[in-house]
PDB file of C-alpha atoms and ligand atoms in Angstrom:
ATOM      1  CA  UNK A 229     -22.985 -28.332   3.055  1.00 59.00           C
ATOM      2  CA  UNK A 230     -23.997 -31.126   0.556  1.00 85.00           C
ATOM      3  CA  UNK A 231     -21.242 -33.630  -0.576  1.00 96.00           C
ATOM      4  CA  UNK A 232     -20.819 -34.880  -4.021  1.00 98.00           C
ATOM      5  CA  UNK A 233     -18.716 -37.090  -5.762  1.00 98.00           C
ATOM      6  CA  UNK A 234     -16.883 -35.816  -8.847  1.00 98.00           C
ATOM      7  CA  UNK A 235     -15.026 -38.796 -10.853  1.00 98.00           C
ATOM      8  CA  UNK A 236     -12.420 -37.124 -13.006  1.00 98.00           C
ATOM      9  CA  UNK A 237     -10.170 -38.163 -15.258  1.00 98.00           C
ATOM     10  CA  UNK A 238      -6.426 -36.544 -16.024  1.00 97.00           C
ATOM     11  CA  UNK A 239      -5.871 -37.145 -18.874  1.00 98.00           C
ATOM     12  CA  UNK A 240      -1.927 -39.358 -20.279  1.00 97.00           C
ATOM     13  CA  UNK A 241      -0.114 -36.269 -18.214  1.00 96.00           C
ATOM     14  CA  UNK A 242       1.005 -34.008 -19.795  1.00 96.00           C
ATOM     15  CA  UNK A 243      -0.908 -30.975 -18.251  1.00 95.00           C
ATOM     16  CA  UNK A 244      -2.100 -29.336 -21.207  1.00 97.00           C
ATOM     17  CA  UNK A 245      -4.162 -32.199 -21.779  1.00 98.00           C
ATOM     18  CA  UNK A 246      -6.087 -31.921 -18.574  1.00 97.00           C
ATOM     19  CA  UNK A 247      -9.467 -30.007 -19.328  1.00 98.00           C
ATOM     20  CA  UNK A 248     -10.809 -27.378 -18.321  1.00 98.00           C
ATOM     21  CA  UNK A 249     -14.340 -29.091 -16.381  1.00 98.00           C
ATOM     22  CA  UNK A 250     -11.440 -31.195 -14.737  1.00 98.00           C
ATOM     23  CA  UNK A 251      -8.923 -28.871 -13.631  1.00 97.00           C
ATOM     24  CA  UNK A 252     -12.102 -26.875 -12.157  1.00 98.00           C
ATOM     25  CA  UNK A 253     -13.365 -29.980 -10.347  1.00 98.00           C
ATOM     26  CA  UNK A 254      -9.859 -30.017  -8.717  1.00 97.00           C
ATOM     27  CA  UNK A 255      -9.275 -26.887  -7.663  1.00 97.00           C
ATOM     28  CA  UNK A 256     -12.858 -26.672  -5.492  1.00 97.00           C
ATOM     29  CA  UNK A 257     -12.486 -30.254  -4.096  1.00 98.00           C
ATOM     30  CA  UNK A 258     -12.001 -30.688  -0.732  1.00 98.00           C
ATOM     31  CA  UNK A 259     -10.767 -34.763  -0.567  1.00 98.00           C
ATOM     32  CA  UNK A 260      -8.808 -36.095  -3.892  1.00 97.00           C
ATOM     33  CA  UNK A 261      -8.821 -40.113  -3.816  1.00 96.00           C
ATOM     34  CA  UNK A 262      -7.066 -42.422  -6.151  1.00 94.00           C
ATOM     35  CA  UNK A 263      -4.535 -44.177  -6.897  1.00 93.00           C
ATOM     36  CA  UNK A 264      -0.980 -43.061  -5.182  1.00 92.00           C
ATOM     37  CA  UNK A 265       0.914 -41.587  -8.701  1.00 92.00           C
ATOM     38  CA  UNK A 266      -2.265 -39.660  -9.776  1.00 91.00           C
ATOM     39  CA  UNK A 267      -2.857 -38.520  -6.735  1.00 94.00           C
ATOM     40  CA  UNK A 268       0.694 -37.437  -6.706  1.00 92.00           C
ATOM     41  CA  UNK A 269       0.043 -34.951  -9.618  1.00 89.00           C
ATOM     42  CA  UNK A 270      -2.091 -32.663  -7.825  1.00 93.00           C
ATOM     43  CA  UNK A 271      -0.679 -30.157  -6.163  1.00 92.00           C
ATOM     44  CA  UNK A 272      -1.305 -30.031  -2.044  1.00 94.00           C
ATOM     45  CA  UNK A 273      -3.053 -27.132  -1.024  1.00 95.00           C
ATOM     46  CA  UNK A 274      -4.584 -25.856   2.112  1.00 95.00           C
ATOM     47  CA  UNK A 275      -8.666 -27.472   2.770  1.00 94.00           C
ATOM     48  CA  UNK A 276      -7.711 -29.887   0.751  1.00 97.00           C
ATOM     49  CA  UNK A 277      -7.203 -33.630   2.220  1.00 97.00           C
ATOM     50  CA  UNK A 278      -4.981 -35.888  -0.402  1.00 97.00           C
ATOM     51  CA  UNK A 279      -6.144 -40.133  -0.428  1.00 95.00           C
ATOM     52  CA  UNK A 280      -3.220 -41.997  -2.045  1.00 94.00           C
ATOM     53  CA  UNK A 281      -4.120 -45.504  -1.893  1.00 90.00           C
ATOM     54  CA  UNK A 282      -2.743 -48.891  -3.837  1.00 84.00           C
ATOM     55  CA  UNK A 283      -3.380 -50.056  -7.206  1.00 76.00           C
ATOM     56  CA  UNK A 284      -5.625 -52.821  -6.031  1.00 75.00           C
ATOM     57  CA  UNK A 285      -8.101 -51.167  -3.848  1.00 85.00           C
ATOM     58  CA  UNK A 286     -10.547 -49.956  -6.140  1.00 90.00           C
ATOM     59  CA  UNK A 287     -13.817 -51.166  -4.324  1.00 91.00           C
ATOM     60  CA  UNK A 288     -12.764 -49.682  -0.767  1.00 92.00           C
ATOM     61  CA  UNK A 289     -11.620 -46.973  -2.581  1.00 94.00           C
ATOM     62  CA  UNK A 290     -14.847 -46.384  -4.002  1.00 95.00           C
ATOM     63  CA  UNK A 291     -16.685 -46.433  -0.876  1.00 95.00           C
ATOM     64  CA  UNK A 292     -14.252 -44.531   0.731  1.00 95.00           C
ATOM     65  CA  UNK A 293     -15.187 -41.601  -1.292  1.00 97.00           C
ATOM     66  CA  UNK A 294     -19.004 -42.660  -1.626  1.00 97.00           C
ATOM     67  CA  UNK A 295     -19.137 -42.200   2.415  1.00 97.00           C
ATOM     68  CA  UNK A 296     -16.798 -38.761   2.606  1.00 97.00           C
ATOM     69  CA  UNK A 297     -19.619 -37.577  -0.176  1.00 98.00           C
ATOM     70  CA  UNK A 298     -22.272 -38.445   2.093  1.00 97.00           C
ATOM     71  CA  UNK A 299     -20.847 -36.271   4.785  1.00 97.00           C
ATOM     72  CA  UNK A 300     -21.113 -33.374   3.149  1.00 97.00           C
ATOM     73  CA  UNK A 301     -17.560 -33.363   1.399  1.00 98.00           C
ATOM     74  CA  UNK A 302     -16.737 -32.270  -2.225  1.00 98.00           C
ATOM     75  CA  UNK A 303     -14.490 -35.339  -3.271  1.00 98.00           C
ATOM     76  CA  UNK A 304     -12.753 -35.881  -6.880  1.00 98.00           C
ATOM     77  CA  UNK A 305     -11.832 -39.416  -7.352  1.00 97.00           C
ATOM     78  CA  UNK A 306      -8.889 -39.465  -9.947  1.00 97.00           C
ATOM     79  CA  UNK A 307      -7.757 -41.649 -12.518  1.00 96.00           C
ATOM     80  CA  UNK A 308      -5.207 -41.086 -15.567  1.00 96.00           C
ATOM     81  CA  UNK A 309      -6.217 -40.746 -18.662  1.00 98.00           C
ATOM     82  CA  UNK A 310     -10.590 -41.093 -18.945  1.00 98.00           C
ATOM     83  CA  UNK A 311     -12.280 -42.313 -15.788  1.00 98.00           C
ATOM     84  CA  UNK A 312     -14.519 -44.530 -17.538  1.00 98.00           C
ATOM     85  CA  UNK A 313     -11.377 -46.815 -19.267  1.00 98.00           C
ATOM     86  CA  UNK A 314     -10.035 -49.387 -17.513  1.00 96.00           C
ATOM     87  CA  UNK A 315     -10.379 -46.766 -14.470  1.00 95.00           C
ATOM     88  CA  UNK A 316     -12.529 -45.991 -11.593  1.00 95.00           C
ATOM     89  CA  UNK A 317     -16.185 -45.071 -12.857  1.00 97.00           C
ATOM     90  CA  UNK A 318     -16.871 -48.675 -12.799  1.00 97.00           C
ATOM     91  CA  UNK A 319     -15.839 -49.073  -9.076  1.00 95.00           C
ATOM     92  CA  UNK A 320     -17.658 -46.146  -8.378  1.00 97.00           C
ATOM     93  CA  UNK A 321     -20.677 -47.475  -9.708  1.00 97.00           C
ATOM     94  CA  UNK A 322     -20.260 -50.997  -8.807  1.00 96.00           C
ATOM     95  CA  UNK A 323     -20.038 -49.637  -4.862  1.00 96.00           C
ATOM     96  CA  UNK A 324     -22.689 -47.779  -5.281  1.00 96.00           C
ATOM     97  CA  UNK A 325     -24.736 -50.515  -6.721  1.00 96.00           C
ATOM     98  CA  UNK A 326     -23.766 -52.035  -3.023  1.00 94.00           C
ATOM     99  CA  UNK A 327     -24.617 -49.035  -1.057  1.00 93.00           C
ATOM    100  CA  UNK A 328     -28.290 -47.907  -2.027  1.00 92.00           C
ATOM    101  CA  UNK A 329     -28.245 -45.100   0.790  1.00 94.00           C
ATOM    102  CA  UNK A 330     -25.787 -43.340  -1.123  1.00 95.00           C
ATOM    103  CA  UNK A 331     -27.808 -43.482  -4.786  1.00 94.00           C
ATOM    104  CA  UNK A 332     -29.127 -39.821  -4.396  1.00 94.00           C
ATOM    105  CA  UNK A 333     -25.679 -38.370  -3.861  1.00 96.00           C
ATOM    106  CA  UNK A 334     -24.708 -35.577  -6.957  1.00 97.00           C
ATOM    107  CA  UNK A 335     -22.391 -37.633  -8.696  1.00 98.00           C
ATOM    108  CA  UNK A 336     -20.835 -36.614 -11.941  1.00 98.00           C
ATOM    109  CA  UNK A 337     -18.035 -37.820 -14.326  1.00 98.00           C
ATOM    110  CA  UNK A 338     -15.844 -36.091 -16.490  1.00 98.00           C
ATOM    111  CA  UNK A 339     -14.020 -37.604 -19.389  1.00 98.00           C
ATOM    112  CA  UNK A 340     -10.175 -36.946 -19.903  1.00 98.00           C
ATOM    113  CA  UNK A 341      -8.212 -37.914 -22.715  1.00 98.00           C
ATOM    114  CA  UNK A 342      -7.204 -42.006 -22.383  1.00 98.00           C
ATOM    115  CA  UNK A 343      -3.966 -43.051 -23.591  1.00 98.00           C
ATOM    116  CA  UNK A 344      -5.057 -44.702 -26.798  1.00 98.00           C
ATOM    117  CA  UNK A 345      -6.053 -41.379 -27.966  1.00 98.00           C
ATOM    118  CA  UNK A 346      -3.033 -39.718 -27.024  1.00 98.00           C
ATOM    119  CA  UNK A 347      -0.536 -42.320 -28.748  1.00 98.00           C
ATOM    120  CA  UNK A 348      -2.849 -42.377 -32.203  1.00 98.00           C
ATOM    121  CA  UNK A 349      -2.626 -38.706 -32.428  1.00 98.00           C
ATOM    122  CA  UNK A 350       0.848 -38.788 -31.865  1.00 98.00           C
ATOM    123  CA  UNK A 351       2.133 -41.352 -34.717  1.00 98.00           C
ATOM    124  CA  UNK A 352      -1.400 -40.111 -37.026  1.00 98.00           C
ATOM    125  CA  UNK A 353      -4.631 -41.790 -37.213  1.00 98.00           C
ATOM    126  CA  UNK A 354      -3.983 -45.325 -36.900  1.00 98.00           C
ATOM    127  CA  UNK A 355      -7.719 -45.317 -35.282  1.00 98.00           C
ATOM    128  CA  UNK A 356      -9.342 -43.628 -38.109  1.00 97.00           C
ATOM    129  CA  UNK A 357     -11.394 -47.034 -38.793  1.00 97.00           C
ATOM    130  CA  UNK A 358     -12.750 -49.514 -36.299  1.00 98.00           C
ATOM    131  CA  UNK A 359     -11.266 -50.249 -33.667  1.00 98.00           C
ATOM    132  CA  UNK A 360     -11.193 -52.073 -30.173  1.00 98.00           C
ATOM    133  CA  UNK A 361      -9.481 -51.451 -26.854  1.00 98.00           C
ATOM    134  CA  UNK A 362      -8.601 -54.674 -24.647  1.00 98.00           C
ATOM    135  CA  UNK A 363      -7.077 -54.741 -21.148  1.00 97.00           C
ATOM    136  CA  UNK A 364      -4.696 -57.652 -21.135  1.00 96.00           C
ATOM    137  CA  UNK A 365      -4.514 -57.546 -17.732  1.00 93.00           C
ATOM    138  CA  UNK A 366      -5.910 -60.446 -16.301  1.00 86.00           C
ATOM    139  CA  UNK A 367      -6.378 -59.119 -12.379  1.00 87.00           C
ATOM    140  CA  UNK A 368     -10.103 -59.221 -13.464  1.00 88.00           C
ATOM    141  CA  UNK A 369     -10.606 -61.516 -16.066  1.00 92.00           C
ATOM    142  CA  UNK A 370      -9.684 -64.669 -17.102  1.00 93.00           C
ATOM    143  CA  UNK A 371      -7.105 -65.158 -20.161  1.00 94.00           C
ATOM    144  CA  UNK A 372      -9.154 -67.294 -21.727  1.00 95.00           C
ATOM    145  CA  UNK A 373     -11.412 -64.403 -22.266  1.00 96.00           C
ATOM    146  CA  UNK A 374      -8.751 -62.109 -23.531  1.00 96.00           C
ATOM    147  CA  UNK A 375      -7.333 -64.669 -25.762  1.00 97.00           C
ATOM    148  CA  UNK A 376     -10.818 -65.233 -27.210  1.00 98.00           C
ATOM    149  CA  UNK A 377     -11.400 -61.295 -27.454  1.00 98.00           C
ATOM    150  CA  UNK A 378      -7.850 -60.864 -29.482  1.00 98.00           C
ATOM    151  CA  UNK A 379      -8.594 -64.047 -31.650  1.00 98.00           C
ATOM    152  CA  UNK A 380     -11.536 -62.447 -32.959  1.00 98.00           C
ATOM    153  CA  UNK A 381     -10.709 -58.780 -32.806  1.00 98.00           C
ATOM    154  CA  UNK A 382      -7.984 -59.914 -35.041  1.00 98.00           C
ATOM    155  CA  UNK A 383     -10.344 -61.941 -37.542  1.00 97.00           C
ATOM    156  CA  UNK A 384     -12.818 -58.970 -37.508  1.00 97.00           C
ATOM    157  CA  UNK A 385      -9.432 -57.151 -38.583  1.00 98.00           C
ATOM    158  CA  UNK A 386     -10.305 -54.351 -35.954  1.00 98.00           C
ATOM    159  CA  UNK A 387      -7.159 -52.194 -35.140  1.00 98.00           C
ATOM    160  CA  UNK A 388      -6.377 -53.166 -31.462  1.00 98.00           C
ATOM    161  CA  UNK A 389      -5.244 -50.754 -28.993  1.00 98.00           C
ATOM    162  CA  UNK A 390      -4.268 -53.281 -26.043  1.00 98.00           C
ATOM    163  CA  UNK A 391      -3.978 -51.636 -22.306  1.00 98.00           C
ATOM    164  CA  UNK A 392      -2.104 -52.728 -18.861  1.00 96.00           C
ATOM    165  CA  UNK A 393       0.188 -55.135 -21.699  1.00 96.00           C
ATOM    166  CA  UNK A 394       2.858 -56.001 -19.169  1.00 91.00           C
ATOM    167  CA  UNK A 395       3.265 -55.616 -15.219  1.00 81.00           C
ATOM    168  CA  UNK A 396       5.982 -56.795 -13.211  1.00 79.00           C
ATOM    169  CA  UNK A 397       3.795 -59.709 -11.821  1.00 80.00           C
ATOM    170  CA  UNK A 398       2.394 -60.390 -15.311  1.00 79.00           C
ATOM    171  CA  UNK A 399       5.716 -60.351 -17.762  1.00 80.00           C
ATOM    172  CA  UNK A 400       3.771 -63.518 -20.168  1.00 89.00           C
ATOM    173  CA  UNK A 401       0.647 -62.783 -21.204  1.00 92.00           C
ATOM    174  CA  UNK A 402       1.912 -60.435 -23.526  1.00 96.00           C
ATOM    175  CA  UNK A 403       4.347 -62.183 -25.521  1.00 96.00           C
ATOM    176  CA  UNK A 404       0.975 -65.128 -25.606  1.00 96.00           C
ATOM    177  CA  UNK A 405      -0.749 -62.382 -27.036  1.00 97.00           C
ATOM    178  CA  UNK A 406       1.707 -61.535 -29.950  1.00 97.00           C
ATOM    179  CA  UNK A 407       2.125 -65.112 -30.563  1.00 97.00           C
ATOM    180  CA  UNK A 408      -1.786 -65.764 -30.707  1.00 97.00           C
ATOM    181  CA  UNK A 409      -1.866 -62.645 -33.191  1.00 98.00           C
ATOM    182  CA  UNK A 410       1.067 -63.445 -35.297  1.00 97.00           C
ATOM    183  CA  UNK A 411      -0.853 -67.125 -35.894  1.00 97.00           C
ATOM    184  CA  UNK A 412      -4.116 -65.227 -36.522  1.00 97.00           C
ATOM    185  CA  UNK A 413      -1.725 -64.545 -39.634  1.00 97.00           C
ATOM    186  CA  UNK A 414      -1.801 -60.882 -38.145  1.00 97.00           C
ATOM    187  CA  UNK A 415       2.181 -60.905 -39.079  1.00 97.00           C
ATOM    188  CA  UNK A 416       2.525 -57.742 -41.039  1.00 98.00           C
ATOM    189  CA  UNK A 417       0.274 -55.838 -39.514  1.00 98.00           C
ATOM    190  CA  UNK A 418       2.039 -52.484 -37.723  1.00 98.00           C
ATOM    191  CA  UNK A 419       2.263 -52.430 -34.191  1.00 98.00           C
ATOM    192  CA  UNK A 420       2.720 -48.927 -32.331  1.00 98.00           C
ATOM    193  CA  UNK A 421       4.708 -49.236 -28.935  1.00 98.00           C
ATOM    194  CA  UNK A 422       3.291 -45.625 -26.950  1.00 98.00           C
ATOM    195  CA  UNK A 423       5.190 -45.303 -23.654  1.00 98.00           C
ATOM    196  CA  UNK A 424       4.629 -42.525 -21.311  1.00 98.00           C
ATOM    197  CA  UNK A 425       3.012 -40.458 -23.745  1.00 98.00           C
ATOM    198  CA  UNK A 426       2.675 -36.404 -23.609  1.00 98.00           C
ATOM    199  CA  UNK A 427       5.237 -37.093 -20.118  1.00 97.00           C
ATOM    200  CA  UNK A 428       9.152 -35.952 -20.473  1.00 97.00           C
ATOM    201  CA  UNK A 429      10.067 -39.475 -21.131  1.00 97.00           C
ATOM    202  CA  UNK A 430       7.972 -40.013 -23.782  1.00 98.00           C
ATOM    203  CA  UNK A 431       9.016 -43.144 -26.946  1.00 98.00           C
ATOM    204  CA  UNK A 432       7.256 -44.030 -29.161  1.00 98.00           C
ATOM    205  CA  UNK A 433       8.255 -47.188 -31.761  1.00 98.00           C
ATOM    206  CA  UNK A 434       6.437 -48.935 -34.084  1.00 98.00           C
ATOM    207  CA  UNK A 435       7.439 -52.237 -36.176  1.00 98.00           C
ATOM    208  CA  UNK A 436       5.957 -54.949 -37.744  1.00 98.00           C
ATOM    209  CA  UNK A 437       4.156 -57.395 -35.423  1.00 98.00           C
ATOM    210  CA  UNK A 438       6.393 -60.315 -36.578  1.00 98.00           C
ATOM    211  CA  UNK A 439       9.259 -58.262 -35.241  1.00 98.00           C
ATOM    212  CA  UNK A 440       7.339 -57.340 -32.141  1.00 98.00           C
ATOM    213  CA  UNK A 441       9.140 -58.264 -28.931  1.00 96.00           C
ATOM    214  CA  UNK A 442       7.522 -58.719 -25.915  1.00 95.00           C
ATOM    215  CA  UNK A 443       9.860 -56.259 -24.027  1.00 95.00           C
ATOM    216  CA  UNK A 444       9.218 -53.547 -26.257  1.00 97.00           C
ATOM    217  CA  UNK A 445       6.043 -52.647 -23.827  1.00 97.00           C
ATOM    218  CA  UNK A 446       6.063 -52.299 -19.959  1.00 95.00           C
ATOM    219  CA  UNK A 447       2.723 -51.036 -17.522  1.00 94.00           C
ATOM    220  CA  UNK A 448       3.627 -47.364 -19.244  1.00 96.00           C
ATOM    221  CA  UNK A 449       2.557 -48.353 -22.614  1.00 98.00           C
ATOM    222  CA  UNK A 450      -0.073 -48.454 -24.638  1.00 98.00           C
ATOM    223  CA  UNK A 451       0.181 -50.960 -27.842  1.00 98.00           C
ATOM    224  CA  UNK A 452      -1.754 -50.121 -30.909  1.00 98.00           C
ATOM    225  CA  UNK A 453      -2.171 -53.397 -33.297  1.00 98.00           C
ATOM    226  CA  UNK A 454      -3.118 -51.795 -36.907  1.00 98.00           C
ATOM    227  CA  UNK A 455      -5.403 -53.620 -38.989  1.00 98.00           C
ATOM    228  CA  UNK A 456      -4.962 -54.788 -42.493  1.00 98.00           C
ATOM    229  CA  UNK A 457      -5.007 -51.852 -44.039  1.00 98.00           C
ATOM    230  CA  UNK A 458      -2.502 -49.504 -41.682  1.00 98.00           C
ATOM    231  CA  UNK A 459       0.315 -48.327 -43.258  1.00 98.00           C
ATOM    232  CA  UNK A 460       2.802 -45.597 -43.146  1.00 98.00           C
ATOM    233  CA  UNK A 461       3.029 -42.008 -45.011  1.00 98.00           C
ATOM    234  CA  UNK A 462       6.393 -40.462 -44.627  1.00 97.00           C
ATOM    235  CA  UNK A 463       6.990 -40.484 -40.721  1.00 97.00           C
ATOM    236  CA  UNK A 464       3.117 -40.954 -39.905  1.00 98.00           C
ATOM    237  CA  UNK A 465       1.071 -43.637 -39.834  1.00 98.00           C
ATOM    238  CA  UNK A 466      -2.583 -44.001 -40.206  1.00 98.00           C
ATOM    239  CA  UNK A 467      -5.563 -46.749 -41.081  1.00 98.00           C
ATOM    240  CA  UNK A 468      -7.468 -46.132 -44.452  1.00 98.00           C
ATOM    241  CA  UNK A 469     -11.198 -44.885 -43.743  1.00 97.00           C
ATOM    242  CA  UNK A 470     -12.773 -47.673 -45.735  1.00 94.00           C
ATOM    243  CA  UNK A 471     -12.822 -51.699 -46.213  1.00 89.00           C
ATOM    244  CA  UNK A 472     -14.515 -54.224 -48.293  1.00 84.00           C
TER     245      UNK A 472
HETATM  246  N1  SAH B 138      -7.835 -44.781 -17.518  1.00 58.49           N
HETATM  247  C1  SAH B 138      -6.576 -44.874 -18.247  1.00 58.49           C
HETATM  248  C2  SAH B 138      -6.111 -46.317 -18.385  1.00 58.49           C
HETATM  249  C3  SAH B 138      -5.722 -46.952 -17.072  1.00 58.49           C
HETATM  250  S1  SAH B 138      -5.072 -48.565 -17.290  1.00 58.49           S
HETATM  251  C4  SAH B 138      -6.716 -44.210 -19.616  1.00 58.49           C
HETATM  252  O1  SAH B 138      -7.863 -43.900 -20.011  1.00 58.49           O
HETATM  253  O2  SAH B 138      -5.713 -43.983 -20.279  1.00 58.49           O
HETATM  254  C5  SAH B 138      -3.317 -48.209 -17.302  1.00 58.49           C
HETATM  255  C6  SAH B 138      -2.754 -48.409 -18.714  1.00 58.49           C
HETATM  256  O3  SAH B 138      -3.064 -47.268 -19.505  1.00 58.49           O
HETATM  257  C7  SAH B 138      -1.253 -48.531 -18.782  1.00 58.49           C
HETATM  258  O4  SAH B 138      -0.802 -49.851 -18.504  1.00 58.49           O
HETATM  259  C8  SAH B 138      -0.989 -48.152 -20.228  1.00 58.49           C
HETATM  260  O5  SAH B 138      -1.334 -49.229 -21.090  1.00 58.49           O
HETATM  261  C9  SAH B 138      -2.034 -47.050 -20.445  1.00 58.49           C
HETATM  262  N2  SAH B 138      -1.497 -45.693 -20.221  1.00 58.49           N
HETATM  263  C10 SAH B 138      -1.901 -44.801 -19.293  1.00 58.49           C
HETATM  264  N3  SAH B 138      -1.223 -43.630 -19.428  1.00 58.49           N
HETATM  265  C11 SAH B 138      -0.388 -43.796 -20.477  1.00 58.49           C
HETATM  266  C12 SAH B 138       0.564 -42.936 -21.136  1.00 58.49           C
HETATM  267  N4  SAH B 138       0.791 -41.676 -20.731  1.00 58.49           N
HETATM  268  N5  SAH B 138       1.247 -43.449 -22.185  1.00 58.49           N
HETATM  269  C13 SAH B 138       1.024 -44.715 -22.619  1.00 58.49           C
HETATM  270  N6  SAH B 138       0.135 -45.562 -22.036  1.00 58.49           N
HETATM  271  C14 SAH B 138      -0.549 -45.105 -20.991  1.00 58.49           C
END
């Protein structure tokens, strides 16, 4: 049999919002690797070998499934929400970028809804102009980089939907990151708090950033800064489709 290496994504959780392609993908894999609570969503079934594995282990993780692949397996690597954000494409590739024996392995990626998505269509359109996503985690990056990407995301006046705001082991950086926005004179601007959206324990909050706290968000939400011109309508909120 020849293996190949299917990197899916699963969209915020709520199963309706798993597609089709994916859901397909699933039910004829043989191996399902990712990380331990997405793994956890799919359901055990006979032939079919479960990977839970840490947050952290991306790269091993990777090559992990690269090498089951290679021997003839059909493995879907999972990630919430779109494989390609803030997820495990990436590692995928970047393994595979280490590992040129394994470059003519069938490899193919399907997109799932990502959590910025979710949360916008929930409150409106609050992306209905441009916009940016930033991972404020700074596991990979230094925050002198994501300070300099919010500094002039905010002066471009792009709505900002910010990712990974606040971890256990990373409880400042956010608050920095309101207080960097608030003296970007960003104080007005609305800010949507989207926590475990489309799951049972879904809540959703929005205020204005100078009333933003930074315990408002935890690693289950998703923060959408509006721009300039994002306002409410009744109970929704969305971004005007043009500028100056
Ligand atoms: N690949 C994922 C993102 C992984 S990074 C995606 O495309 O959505 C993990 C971050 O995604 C979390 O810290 C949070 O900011 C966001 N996130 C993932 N699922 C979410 C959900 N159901 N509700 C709100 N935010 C979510």
């Amino acid at each position: 049999m020849t293996g190949r290496l299917t990197i899916a994504g699963l969209g915020p959780g709520d199963e309706a919002l798993v597609t089709p392609e994916v859901r397909a993908a699933v039910a004829a894999a043989t191996d399902i690797i990712g990380y331990a609570p997405y793994v956890a969503l799919i359901a055990p079934r006979e032939g079919l070998t479960l990977h839970p594995s840490d947050n952290r282990m991306e790269l091993q993780r990777a090559s992990e499934a690269l090498r089951l692949a290679s021997e003839g397996r059909n493995v879907v690597v999972v990630s919430s929400g779109d494989p390609g954000v803030f997820a495990m494409a990436s590692a995928v590739f970047e393994a595979l970028e280490q590992a040129p024996q394994w470059q003519q392995l069938p490899i193919r990626v399907l997109p799932g809804v990502t959590a910025m998505l979710a949360a916008a269509a929930r409150v409106g359109a609050p992306l209905g102009h441009d916009f940016c996503a930033i991972n404020l985690s700074d596991n990979l990056k230094s925050w002198t980089t994501i300070e300099k990407r919010l500094r002039l995301a905010a002066d471009a006046d792009f709505v900002i939907a910010m990712y990974n705001p606040r971890s256990a082991n990373r409880l400042e950086g956010f608050g920095r990151a309101l207080a960097l926005l608030k003296e970007a004179g960003c104080g007005e601007r609305l800010v949507i708090f989207a926590r475990a959206v489309s799951r049972p324990d879904e809540r959703i909050e929005t205020v204005k950033l100078s009333e933003a706290m930074p315990e408002m968000a935890d690693m289950r939400t998703v923060v959408i800064v509006g721009n300039s011109t994002t306002r409410r309508v009744g109970r929704w909120i969305y971004t005007l489709r043009y500028a100056e």
